[in-house]
Coordinates of C-alpha atoms in Angstrom, one line a residue:
Chain A
X6 CA 0.0 0.0 0.0
X7 CA 1.2 3.6 -0.7
X8 CA 1.1 5.3 2.7
X9 CA 1.8 9.0 3.3
X10 CA 3.2 10.5 6.5
X11 CA 2.9 14.2 6.9
X12 CA 5.1 15.4 9.7
X13 CA 8.3 13.5 10.4
X14 CA 8.9 13.7 14.1
X15 CA 9.1 11.0 16.7
X16 CA 5.6 9.6 16.0
X17 CA 5.6 10.1 12.2
X18 CA 9.2 8.7 11.9
X19 CA 8.5 5.7 14.0
X20 CA 5.3 4.9 12.1
X21 CA 7.3 5.0 8.9
X22 CA 9.8 2.5 10.2
X23 CA 7.1 0.0 11.2
X24 CA 4.9 0.4 8.1
X25 CA 7.9 0.0 5.8
X26 CA 8.9 -3.2 7.7
X27 CA 5.4 -4.5 6.8
X28 CA 6.1 -4.0 3.1
X29 CA 4.3 -0.7 2.6
X30 CA 5.7 2.1 0.4
X31 CA 6.0 5.1 2.7
X32 CA 6.1 8.7 1.3
X33 CA 7.1 11.3 3.9
X34 CA 6.5 15.1 3.9
X35 CA 8.2 17.6 6.2
X36 CA 8.6 21.3 6.0
X37 CA 12.3 21.0 6.3
X38 CA 14.5 19.4 3.6
X39 CA 17.0 18.3 6.2
X40 CA 14.3 16.3 8.0
X41 CA 13.4 14.7 4.7
X42 CA 17.0 13.6 4.1
X43 CA 17.3 12.2 7.6
X44 CA 14.0 10.3 7.3
X45 CA 15.2 8.6 4.1
X46 CA 18.7 8.0 5.6
X47 CA 17.4 6.2 8.7
X48 CA 14.9 4.1 6.6
X49 CA 11.8 5.7 8.0
X50 CA 10.4 6.5 4.6
X51 CA 11.0 5.3 1.0
X52 CA 10.9 8.9 -0.3
X53 CA 10.4 12.3 1.2
X54 CA 9.6 15.8 0.0
X55 CA 8.9 19.3 1.3
X56 CA 6.1 19.4 -1.2
X57 CA 2.9 17.9 0.0
X58 CA 1.5 17.2 -3.5
X59 CA 3.7 14.0 -3.5
X60 CA 0.9 12.6 -1.3
X61 CA -1.6 12.6 -4.1
X62 CA -0.6 8.9 -4.9
X63 CA -1.0 7.7 -1.2
X64 CA -4.0 5.6 -0.3
X65 CA -3.8 6.6 3.4
X66 CA -2.1 9.6 4.9
X67 CA -1.2 9.9 8.6
X68 CA -1.1 13.5 9.8
X69 CA 1.7 13.6 12.4
X70 CA 2.2 17.4 12.9
X71 CA 2.0 19.1 16.2
X72 CA -1.6 19.4 17.5
X73 CA -2.1 23.0 16.5
X74 CA -1.1 22.4 12.9
X75 CA -3.3 19.4 12.1
X76 CA -6.4 21.2 10.9
X77 CA -4.6 23.9 8.8
X78 CA -2.4 21.2 7.3
X79 CA -5.4 19.1 6.3
X80 CA -7.1 22.1 4.8
X81 CA -4.1 22.7 2.6
X82 CA -3.5 19.0 1.9
X83 CA -6.9 18.1 0.6
X84 CA -6.6 20.4 -2.3
X85 CA -4.1 17.9 -3.8
X86 CA -6.0 14.7 -2.9
X87 CA -8.4 12.4 -4.7
X88 CA -11.6 12.0 -2.6
X89 CA -10.7 8.3 -2.1
X90 CA -7.7 9.1 0.1
X91 CA -8.1 8.0 3.7
X92 CA -6.9 10.6 6.2
X93 CA -6.1 10.0 9.9
X94 CA -4.3 12.0 12.5
X95 CA -2.3 11.2 15.6
X96 CA -3.2 14.2 17.7
X97 CA -3.5 13.8 21.5
X98 CA -6.9 15.6 21.6
X99 CA -9.7 14.5 19.3
X100 CA -12.9 16.5 19.6
X101 CA -11.8 19.8 17.9
X102 CA -9.9 17.9 15.2
X103 CA -12.8 15.6 14.3
X104 CA -15.3 18.5 14.4
X105 CA -13.1 20.5 12.1
X106 CA -12.1 17.8 9.6
X107 CA -15.2 15.7 9.3
X108 CA -17.2 18.3 7.4
X109 CA -14.4 18.9 4.9
X110 CA -13.1 15.3 4.4
X111 CA -15.4 12.4 4.3
X112 CA -12.7 9.7 4.5
X113 CA -11.3 10.8 7.8
X114 CA -10.9 9.0 11.1
X115 CA -9.3 10.5 14.2
X116 CA -6.6 8.5 15.9
X117 CA -4.3 8.7 18.9
X118 CA -1.4 6.3 19.3
X119 CA -0.5 6.5 23.0
X120 CA 3.2 5.9 22.7
X121 CA 6.3 8.1 23.0
X122 CA 9.6 8.7 24.7
X123 CA 11.1 11.8 26.3
X124 CA 12.8 12.6 23.0
X125 CA 11.4 14.2 19.9
X126 CA 12.3 14.7 16.3
X127 CA 13.1 12.3 13.5
X128 CA 16.4 11.3 15.1
X129 CA 14.3 9.9 18.0
X130 CA 12.2 7.6 15.8
X131 CA 12.2 4.0 17.0
X132 CA 11.1 0.7 15.6
X133 CA 8.3 -1.2 17.4
X134 CA 7.3 2.0 19.4
X135 CA 3.6 1.1 19.2
X136 CA 3.7 -2.6 20.1
X137 CA 1.2 -3.4 22.9
X138 CA 0.5 0.4 23.4
X139 CA -3.1 1.7 23.2
X140 CA -4.1 3.2 19.8
X141 CA -7.4 5.0 20.1
X142 CA -9.6 5.4 17.0
X143 CA -12.6 7.8 17.2
X144 CA -14.9 7.1 14.2
X145 CA -18.2 9.0 14.2
X146 CA -21.6 8.0 12.8
X147 CA -20.6 9.4 9.4
X148 CA -17.1 7.8 9.1
X149 CA -17.1 5.3 6.2
X150 CA -16.6 1.7 7.3
X151 CA -14.0 1.2 4.6
X152 CA -11.9 4.0 6.1
X153 CA -12.1 2.5 9.6
X154 CA -11.1 -0.9 8.3
X155 CA -8.1 0.3 6.4
X156 CA -6.7 2.3 9.3
X157 CA -7.5 -0.5 11.8
X158 CA -5.6 -3.0 9.7
X159 CA -2.5 -0.8 9.6
X160 CA -2.7 -0.2 13.4
X161 CA -2.9 -3.9 13.9
X162 CA 0.2 -4.4 11.8
X163 CA 2.2 -2.1 14.0
X164 CA 1.1 -4.2 17.0
X165 CA -1.0 -1.7 19.0
X166 CA -4.0 -2.4 21.2
X167 CA -7.0 -0.8 19.4
X168 CA -9.6 1.1 21.3
X169 CA -12.7 2.7 19.7
X170 CA -14.6 5.5 21.4
X171 CA -16.3 8.8 20.6
X172 CA -13.9 11.8 20.4
X173 CA -15.4 13.3 23.5
X174 CA -14.9 10.1 25.5
X175 CA -11.3 10.0 24.5
X176 CA -10.8 13.6 25.5
X177 CA -12.4 13.2 28.9
X178 CA -10.3 10.0 29.6
X179 CA -7.0 11.7 28.6
X180 CA -7.9 14.8 30.6
X181 CA -7.9 12.6 33.7
X182 CA -4.9 10.4 33.2
X183 CA -2.7 12.6 31.1
X184 CA -3.5 16.3 31.1
X185 CA -4.7 16.7 34.8
X186 CA -1.5 15.1 36.1
X187 CA 0.6 17.7 34.3
X188 CA -1.3 20.6 36.0
X189 CA -1.2 19.1 39.5
X190 CA 2.4 18.1 39.1
X191 CA 3.3 21.6 37.9
X192 CA 1.4 23.1 40.9
X193 CA 3.6 21.0 43.2
X194 CA 6.8 22.5 41.8
X195 CA 5.5 26.1 41.8
X196 CA 4.1 25.6 45.3
X197 CA 7.4 24.4 46.6
X198 CA 9.2 27.3 44.9
X199 CA 6.8 29.8 46.4
X200 CA 8.0 29.0 50.0
X201 CA 8.9 32.3 51.7
X202 CA 11.6 30.7 53.9
X203 CA 14.7 30.4 51.7
X204 CA 16.4 28.0 54.2
X205 CA 13.5 25.6 54.1
X206 CA 13.4 25.9 50.3
X207 CA 17.1 24.9 50.1
X208 CA 16.6 22.1 52.6
X209 CA 13.6 20.8 50.5
X210 CA 15.8 20.8 47.4
X211 CA 18.5 18.9 49.2
X212 CA 16.1 16.3 50.8
X213 CA 13.8 15.7 47.8
X214 CA 13.8 12.1 46.9
X215 CA 12.0 9.6 44.7
X216 CA 8.5 10.6 45.9
X217 CA 9.0 14.2 44.8
X218 CA 10.8 13.1 41.7
X219 CA 8.0 10.9 40.5
X220 CA 5.2 13.3 41.5
X221 CA 6.8 16.3 39.8
X222 CA 8.0 14.6 36.6
X223 CA 5.2 15.5 34.2
X224 CA 4.9 19.0 35.7
X225 CA 8.6 19.6 34.7
X226 CA 7.9 18.5 31.1
X227 CA 7.6 20.4 27.8
X228 CA 5.7 23.7 28.4
X229 CA 4.4 24.0 24.8
X230 CA 2.9 20.5 25.1
X231 CA 1.2 21.4 28.4
X232 CA -0.3 24.5 26.9
X233 CA -1.6 22.5 23.8
X234 CA -3.3 20.1 26.2
X235 CA -5.0 22.9 28.1
X236 CA -5.9 24.9 24.9
X237 CA -7.4 22.0 22.9
X238 CA -8.9 20.0 25.7
X239 CA -9.9 23.0 27.9
X240 CA -13.5 22.0 28.8
X241 CA -12.6 18.4 29.8
X242 CA -9.5 19.5 31.7
X243 CA -11.3 22.2 33.6
X244 CA -13.9 19.7 34.6
X245 CA -11.2 17.2 35.8
X246 CA -9.4 20.0 37.6
X247 CA -12.6 21.0 39.4
X248 CA -13.4 17.5 40.5
X249 CA -9.8 17.0 41.5
X250 CA -9.9 20.1 43.7
X251 CA -13.0 18.8 45.4
X252 CA -11.2 15.6 46.3
X253 CA -8.2 17.5 47.5
X254 CA -10.4 19.7 49.6
X255 CA -12.0 16.6 51.2
X256 CA -8.5 15.4 52.2
X257 CA -7.6 18.8 53.6
X258 CA -10.8 18.9 55.6
X259 CA -10.1 15.4 57.1
X260 CA -6.7 16.6 58.2
X261 CA -8.1 19.8 59.6
X262 CA -10.7 17.8 61.6
X263 CA -8.0 15.3 62.6
X264 CA -10.3 12.6 61.3
X265 CA -7.6 10.0 61.0
X266 CA -9.9 7.1 60.6
X267 CA -11.6 8.5 57.5
X268 CA -8.3 9.7 56.2
X269 CA -7.0 6.1 56.5
X270 CA -10.1 4.9 54.7
X271 CA -9.5 7.3 51.9
X272 CA -5.8 6.3 51.5
X273 CA -6.8 2.7 51.7
X274 CA -9.2 3.3 48.8
X275 CA -6.6 5.0 46.7
X276 CA -4.1 2.3 47.4
X277 CA -6.5 -0.5 46.4
X278 CA -7.7 1.4 43.3
X279 CA -4.4 2.5 41.8
X280 CA -3.6 -0.9 40.3
X281 CA -6.7 -0.7 38.1
X282 CA -4.8 2.0 36.1
X283 CA -1.3 0.3 36.1
X284 CA -0.4 -2.4 33.7
X285 CA 3.0 -3.6 35.0
Chain C
X11 CA 31.3 0.9 70.6
X12 CA 28.2 -0.9 72.1
X13 CA 25.2 0.3 70.0
X14 CA 21.6 -0.5 70.7
X15 CA 18.9 -0.7 68.1
X16 CA 15.3 -0.7 69.3
X17 CA 12.9 -1.7 66.5
X18 CA 14.3 -4.1 63.9
X19 CA 12.5 -3.2 60.7
X20 CA 14.0 -2.1 57.4
X21 CA 15.7 0.9 58.9
X22 CA 16.8 -0.6 62.2
X23 CA 17.9 -3.8 60.5
X24 CA 19.9 -2.0 57.8
X25 CA 21.6 0.3 60.4
X26 CA 22.7 -2.8 62.2
X27 CA 24.3 -4.4 59.2
X28 CA 26.3 -1.2 58.5
X29 CA 27.3 -0.5 62.1
X30 CA 28.5 -4.0 62.6
X31 CA 30.6 -3.8 59.4
X32 CA 32.3 -0.9 61.0
X33 CA 33.3 -3.0 64.0
X34 CA 30.6 -2.0 66.5
X35 CA 28.9 -4.4 68.8
X36 CA 25.2 -4.2 68.0
X37 CA 22.4 -5.2 70.4
X38 CA 18.9 -5.4 69.0
X39 CA 15.5 -5.3 70.6
X40 CA 12.2 -6.2 69.0
X41 CA 8.8 -7.0 70.5
X42 CA 8.8 -10.3 68.6
X43 CA 11.2 -13.1 69.3
X44 CA 11.0 -14.3 65.7
X45 CA 12.3 -10.9 64.6
X46 CA 15.2 -11.1 67.0
X47 CA 16.1 -14.5 65.6
X48 CA 16.0 -13.3 62.0
X49 CA 18.1 -10.2 62.9
X50 CA 20.8 -12.4 64.4
X51 CA 20.6 -14.9 61.5
X52 CA 21.1 -12.2 58.8
X53 CA 23.9 -10.6 60.7
X54 CA 22.1 -7.4 61.4
X55 CA 22.8 -7.6 65.2
X56 CA 25.3 -9.4 67.4
X57 CA 22.6 -10.3 69.9
X58 CA 18.9 -9.5 70.2
X59 CA 16.2 -9.7 72.9
X60 CA 12.6 -8.9 73.4
X61 CA 13.6 -7.4 76.8
X62 CA 14.8 -3.8 76.5
X63 CA 16.9 -3.8 79.6
X64 CA 19.7 -5.4 77.5
X65 CA 20.2 -1.9 76.2
X66 CA 21.6 -0.7 79.6
X67 CA 25.1 -1.5 78.4
X68 CA 24.7 0.5 75.1
X69 CA 26.5 3.8 74.7
X70 CA 24.2 4.9 72.0
X71 CA 20.6 3.7 71.2
X72 CA 18.9 4.2 67.9
X73 CA 15.1 4.2 68.3
X74 CA 13.7 2.7 65.1
X75 CA 10.1 2.0 65.9
X76 CA 7.2 3.3 63.9
X77 CA 6.6 7.0 64.4
X78 CA 3.7 6.7 66.9
X79 CA 5.7 4.4 69.2
X80 CA 8.9 6.5 69.5
X81 CA 7.9 8.6 72.5
X82 CA 6.1 5.9 74.6
X83 CA 9.1 3.5 73.8
X84 CA 11.6 6.1 75.0
X85 CA 9.5 6.8 78.2
X86 CA 9.7 3.1 79.0
X87 CA 13.4 2.6 77.9
X88 CA 14.9 5.4 80.0
X89 CA 13.9 3.7 83.2
X90 CA 16.7 1.2 82.4
X91 CA 19.4 3.5 81.2
X92 CA 22.3 5.3 82.8
X93 CA 22.1 9.1 82.1
X94 CA 25.2 8.9 79.9
X95 CA 23.4 6.9 77.2
X96 CA 23.0 8.9 74.0
X97 CA 19.5 8.4 72.4
X98 CA 18.6 9.2 68.8
X99 CA 15.5 8.3 66.7
X100 CA 14.9 7.8 63.0
X101 CA 11.3 9.2 62.8
X102 CA 10.2 11.0 59.7
X103 CA 8.7 13.9 61.7
X104 CA 10.9 15.7 64.2
X105 CA 9.1 18.5 66.1
X106 CA 6.7 16.4 68.3
X107 CA 9.4 13.9 69.0
X108 CA 12.1 16.4 70.0
X109 CA 9.5 18.4 72.1
X110 CA 8.5 15.3 74.0
X111 CA 11.9 13.7 74.5
X112 CA 14.2 16.7 75.2
X113 CA 12.6 17.4 78.6
X114 CA 12.9 13.8 79.8
X115 CA 16.3 12.8 78.3
X116 CA 19.2 15.3 78.1
X117 CA 21.5 13.2 75.8
X118 CA 19.0 13.0 73.0
X119 CA 19.3 14.2 69.3
X120 CA 16.5 13.7 66.8
X121 CA 17.5 12.2 63.4
X122 CA 16.0 11.2 60.1
X123 CA 17.8 9.0 57.7
X124 CA 16.1 9.6 54.3
X125 CA 16.5 6.2 52.8
X126 CA 14.2 3.3 52.2
X127 CA 12.8 0.8 49.8
X128 CA 9.2 -0.2 49.0
X129 CA 9.7 -3.2 51.3
X130 CA 9.5 -3.3 55.1
X131 CA 10.5 -5.6 58.0
X132 CA 13.8 -7.1 59.0
X133 CA 13.8 -9.4 55.9
X134 CA 14.1 -6.2 53.8
X135 CA 17.2 -5.0 55.6
X136 CA 20.0 -4.0 53.2
X137 CA 23.7 -3.2 53.5
X138 CA 24.8 0.3 52.4
X139 CA 21.2 1.6 52.4
X140 CA 22.3 5.0 53.7
X141 CA 25.3 5.7 51.4
X142 CA 25.0 9.2 49.9
X143 CA 21.5 9.5 51.2
X144 CA 20.5 12.6 53.4
X145 CA 20.6 12.0 57.2
X146 CA 19.0 15.0 58.9
X147 CA 20.1 15.7 62.6
X148 CA 18.0 18.2 64.6
X149 CA 19.9 19.3 67.7
X150 CA 18.5 22.0 69.8
X151 CA 20.2 24.7 71.9
X152 CA 20.2 22.3 74.9
X153 CA 21.6 19.2 73.0
X154 CA 25.0 18.3 74.5
X155 CA 27.8 18.7 71.9
X156 CA 29.2 15.3 72.9
X157 CA 25.9 13.6 71.9
X158 CA 25.9 15.4 68.6
X159 CA 29.4 14.4 67.9
X160 CA 28.9 10.7 68.8
X161 CA 25.8 10.3 66.5
X162 CA 27.4 12.4 63.7
X163 CA 30.5 10.1 63.7
X164 CA 28.3 7.0 63.3
X165 CA 26.2 8.6 60.6
X166 CA 29.4 9.5 58.7
X167 CA 30.5 5.8 59.1
X168 CA 27.4 4.6 57.3
X169 CA 28.1 7.0 54.4
X170 CA 25.2 9.4 54.7
X171 CA 25.2 13.1 53.8
X172 CA 24.6 14.9 57.1
X173 CA 22.2 17.9 57.3
X174 CA 21.7 20.0 60.5
X175 CA 18.6 22.0 61.1
X176 CA 15.9 22.9 63.6
X177 CA 13.1 20.2 64.0
X178 CA 10.6 22.7 62.6
X179 CA 12.7 23.4 59.5
X180 CA 13.0 19.6 58.9
X181 CA 9.2 19.2 59.2
X182 CA 8.4 22.1 56.9
X183 CA 10.8 20.8 54.3
X184 CA 9.5 17.2 54.3
X185 CA 5.9 18.5 54.3
X186 CA 6.7 20.0 50.9
X187 CA 8.7 17.3 49.3
X188 CA 7.4 14.1 50.9
X189 CA 4.0 14.5 52.7
X190 CA 2.3 17.0 50.3
X191 CA 3.0 14.7 47.3
X192 CA 1.2 11.9 49.0
X193 CA -1.9 13.9 49.5
X194 CA -2.0 15.4 46.0
X195 CA -1.2 12.1 44.4
X196 CA -4.0 10.3 46.4
X197 CA -6.4 13.1 45.4
X198 CA -5.6 12.3 41.7
X199 CA -6.5 8.7 42.2
X200 CA -9.7 9.4 44.1
X201 CA -10.6 12.2 41.6
X202 CA -10.3 9.7 38.7
X203 CA -12.4 7.1 40.6
X204 CA -15.1 9.6 41.2
X205 CA -15.9 10.0 37.5
X206 CA -19.6 9.5 37.0
X207 CA -19.3 8.1 33.5
X208 CA -18.3 4.4 33.9
X209 CA -17.2 4.1 30.2
X210 CA -14.8 7.0 30.5
X211 CA -13.5 5.6 33.8
X212 CA -12.8 2.2 32.1
X213 CA -11.2 4.0 29.2
X214 CA -9.0 6.0 31.6
X215 CA -7.9 2.8 33.3
X216 CA -7.0 1.3 29.9
X217 CA -5.2 4.3 28.6
X218 CA -3.3 5.4 31.7
X219 CA 0.4 5.4 31.1
X220 CA 3.7 6.5 32.6
X221 CA 2.5 10.0 33.4
X222 CA -0.3 8.7 35.5
X223 CA 1.8 5.9 36.9
X224 CA 4.4 8.3 38.3
X225 CA 2.1 11.0 39.5
X226 CA -0.1 8.5 41.3
X227 CA 2.6 6.4 42.8
X228 CA 3.0 7.8 46.3
X229 CA -0.8 8.3 46.6
X230 CA -1.2 4.5 46.2
X231 CA 1.3 3.8 49.0
X232 CA 0.9 2.6 52.6
X233 CA -2.2 4.2 54.2
X234 CA -0.9 4.0 57.8
X235 CA 2.2 5.9 56.8
X236 CA 0.2 8.6 55.1
X237 CA -2.0 9.0 58.2
X238 CA 1.2 9.2 60.4
X239 CA 2.6 12.0 58.2
X240 CA -0.7 13.9 58.5
X241 CA -1.1 13.3 62.2
X242 CA 2.4 14.2 63.3
X243 CA 3.2 16.9 60.8
X244 CA -0.3 18.4 60.6
X245 CA 0.4 22.1 60.8
X246 CA 3.3 22.1 58.3
X247 CA 1.3 19.8 55.9
X248 CA -1.9 22.0 56.1
X249 CA 0.3 25.0 55.4
X250 CA 1.8 23.3 52.3
X251 CA -1.6 22.1 51.2
X252 CA -3.0 25.6 51.4
X253 CA -0.1 27.1 49.4
X254 CA -0.3 24.3 46.9
X255 CA -4.0 24.9 46.4
X256 CA -3.4 28.6 45.7
X257 CA -0.9 27.6 43.0
X258 CA -3.4 25.1 41.5
X259 CA -6.1 27.8 41.6
X260 CA -3.8 30.1 39.7
X261 CA -3.3 27.5 37.0
X262 CA -7.1 26.8 36.8
X263 CA -7.7 30.5 36.4
X264 CA -5.2 30.9 33.6
X265 CA -6.9 28.0 31.7
X266 CA -10.4 29.5 32.4
X267 CA -9.2 32.9 31.0
X268 CA -7.4 31.1 28.1
X269 CA -4.3 33.0 29.1
X270 CA -2.0 30.7 27.2
X271 CA 1.0 33.0 27.3
X272 CA 1.0 33.1 31.1
X273 CA 0.3 29.4 31.3
X274 CA 3.3 28.7 29.2
X275 CA 5.4 31.1 31.4
X276 CA 4.3 29.1 34.4
X277 CA 5.1 25.7 32.9
X278 CA 8.4 27.1 31.7
X279 CA 9.1 28.1 35.3
X280 CA 8.3 24.7 36.7
X281 CA 10.3 23.0 33.9
X282 CA 13.4 25.1 34.7
X283 CA 13.1 24.8 38.5
X284 CA 12.4 21.1 38.8
X285 CA 16.1 20.1 38.3
X286 CA 17.0 22.0 41.5
X287 CA 15.2 19.2 43.5
X288 CA 16.5 16.3 41.4
X289 CA 19.9 14.8 42.0
X290 CA 20.3 12.3 39.1

C-alpha cells in the first residue's frame, strides 16, 4: 500500500519504520529538507519531499504534525488529494480535530497512538514503538466503514491495542490520566518554589527524593505541550481540575478535623484502586 | 562501641548491618522473638532480645520503631538506662518527638535517615542503604555537643550526607517534598475514581500510562504511613496544602481565562526549577 506520512517527528518517523517493515511504500513530507533527508537515511520513509502534493498517490495519509497544525495542514493538503484518500491524524486531543475535519473530508478517522519517549524529532524515531500500546480510534456515525477498516488494519500491523470511542470520551479520559497530572504536578513544583523561607526551600531541594521526583515529573515537562493540552482540551481539563480540587479539599478537611480514621479509609481506597490503572 | 537498636525493621535492621561492618557491637531489641532470631541470623545484630533492659550497656541507642511508638518507647526505655546513654531516633517527623523527648532525656538528638525501599520488615534490611542519602540531625540549643558528635560520627561511618537544622525546619521541608506529594497524588486517584461516566473511567484505566503511573505512585502507598505524616506533621502539611491549592487555583484561572502565554510562562518556570530538586 502507498502510505503518506505528513510530519516526520518521533511519531511520524516511528510509524514509517514499522509500516515499511510490513512492506508498505512510505512517502514522507516535512517542512524542512534536512528532516526529509534524515528520514530517508534512517529508513523511516522510502521517499520524502517538502512538497505535499507527492501525497496525491497515497491511499492513506497519517497527519503527524503538532496538534495546532493538524487542521490547517489538512485544509491545505486536501486540495491535492483524490476523494478516495483516507486521512487519519495522531493528535492527543480528538474533539476539535474531528469536528473541524469531518465536514471537509469524508474519508477521515481521528486516531491517537499513546506511545512516545522523552525525546522528539526524526532522530528519536524508534522501531516497534507502538507494540502493545493503546491506539485510540474515534470514528463518528458518518465515518465510512472502509476508512475505519483500512486504518485499523495498519494499526494492527504495528502491534497496537486498538480502542474505539467517541472523540469526547477520548478527550475526557485523557484529561484525567494525562492532562490533569501535568497541571497538578506543575502546581507541586510552583508551590514548593513559592516558599517564603529560603532556608526551608534549600533544605527541601536537598532532601527531595523519589517521591518528589515521580510526582513532579510531568509538571517539569515540555511547556508548549502542556499549553496545547489545556488549549485543545480546555473543557474536559477544567472539569477534571474542578473534580480533583473537590477531592483535595476533602482530604484537607479530614486533616483539619483530625479525622484520622476517615483519612486512612481514603488512603486505603486510593491504594486499592491505583492498580486498576497500572499495567505492569 | 556498644550500640543498641530498638525496633528491627527495614531501617533498624539496615543500620545494624552497616554499624556491625564498622566493628561496632550491635544489640537489637524487638517486640517479637522471631524478629530477634532473624536479625541475628542475617547478621544485622550481634545479639537480640525482646527485653529492652539489655540496652543498659549500650553507649548509643537508635530508636527505630514506627513514628507513633517512638515517644512511649523512650519513656519506658529510659527507666533502664544510665544518664550517659545517647539516644537518637529515626522518625520522619521531628518537632513532636524532640519536644516530647528533650525534657525527659538530656542526651537526645533527633534524626531522620532519608532512605528506604518499597519493602519493610527485618527481611528487607539492606547493606549500604544509607550511602550518599541525606541524614538529617535536629539538635536544639540544649543538646550536648558530645551527643551530637557521637551520633554524627556514626552517621558518617554509614556513608550518609549529614544535614543539620531545627526540627521545625525539617518538618516544613519534608511536608513539601514528601508529605504533600502523598496527598495530591492520592487526590488524583480518588478524583479519577469519582468520575460518574463508567465508560470514561474504564477507558481512563486502559489508557493510563507512565505519566499517571508516576504522578499517582505515592498516593497509592501505605495508608498507615500517610496518616502518620498527616497526624504528626499536621500544621506544616496543612500550610503546604493551602499554598499548593493557591498555586493550583492560579493555573485553573489561567486556563479559564485562556491566558495561554502566562500558562506557558508558568510551565516554563516549573520545567526550569524542577532540576534543583532532582539529583540524578
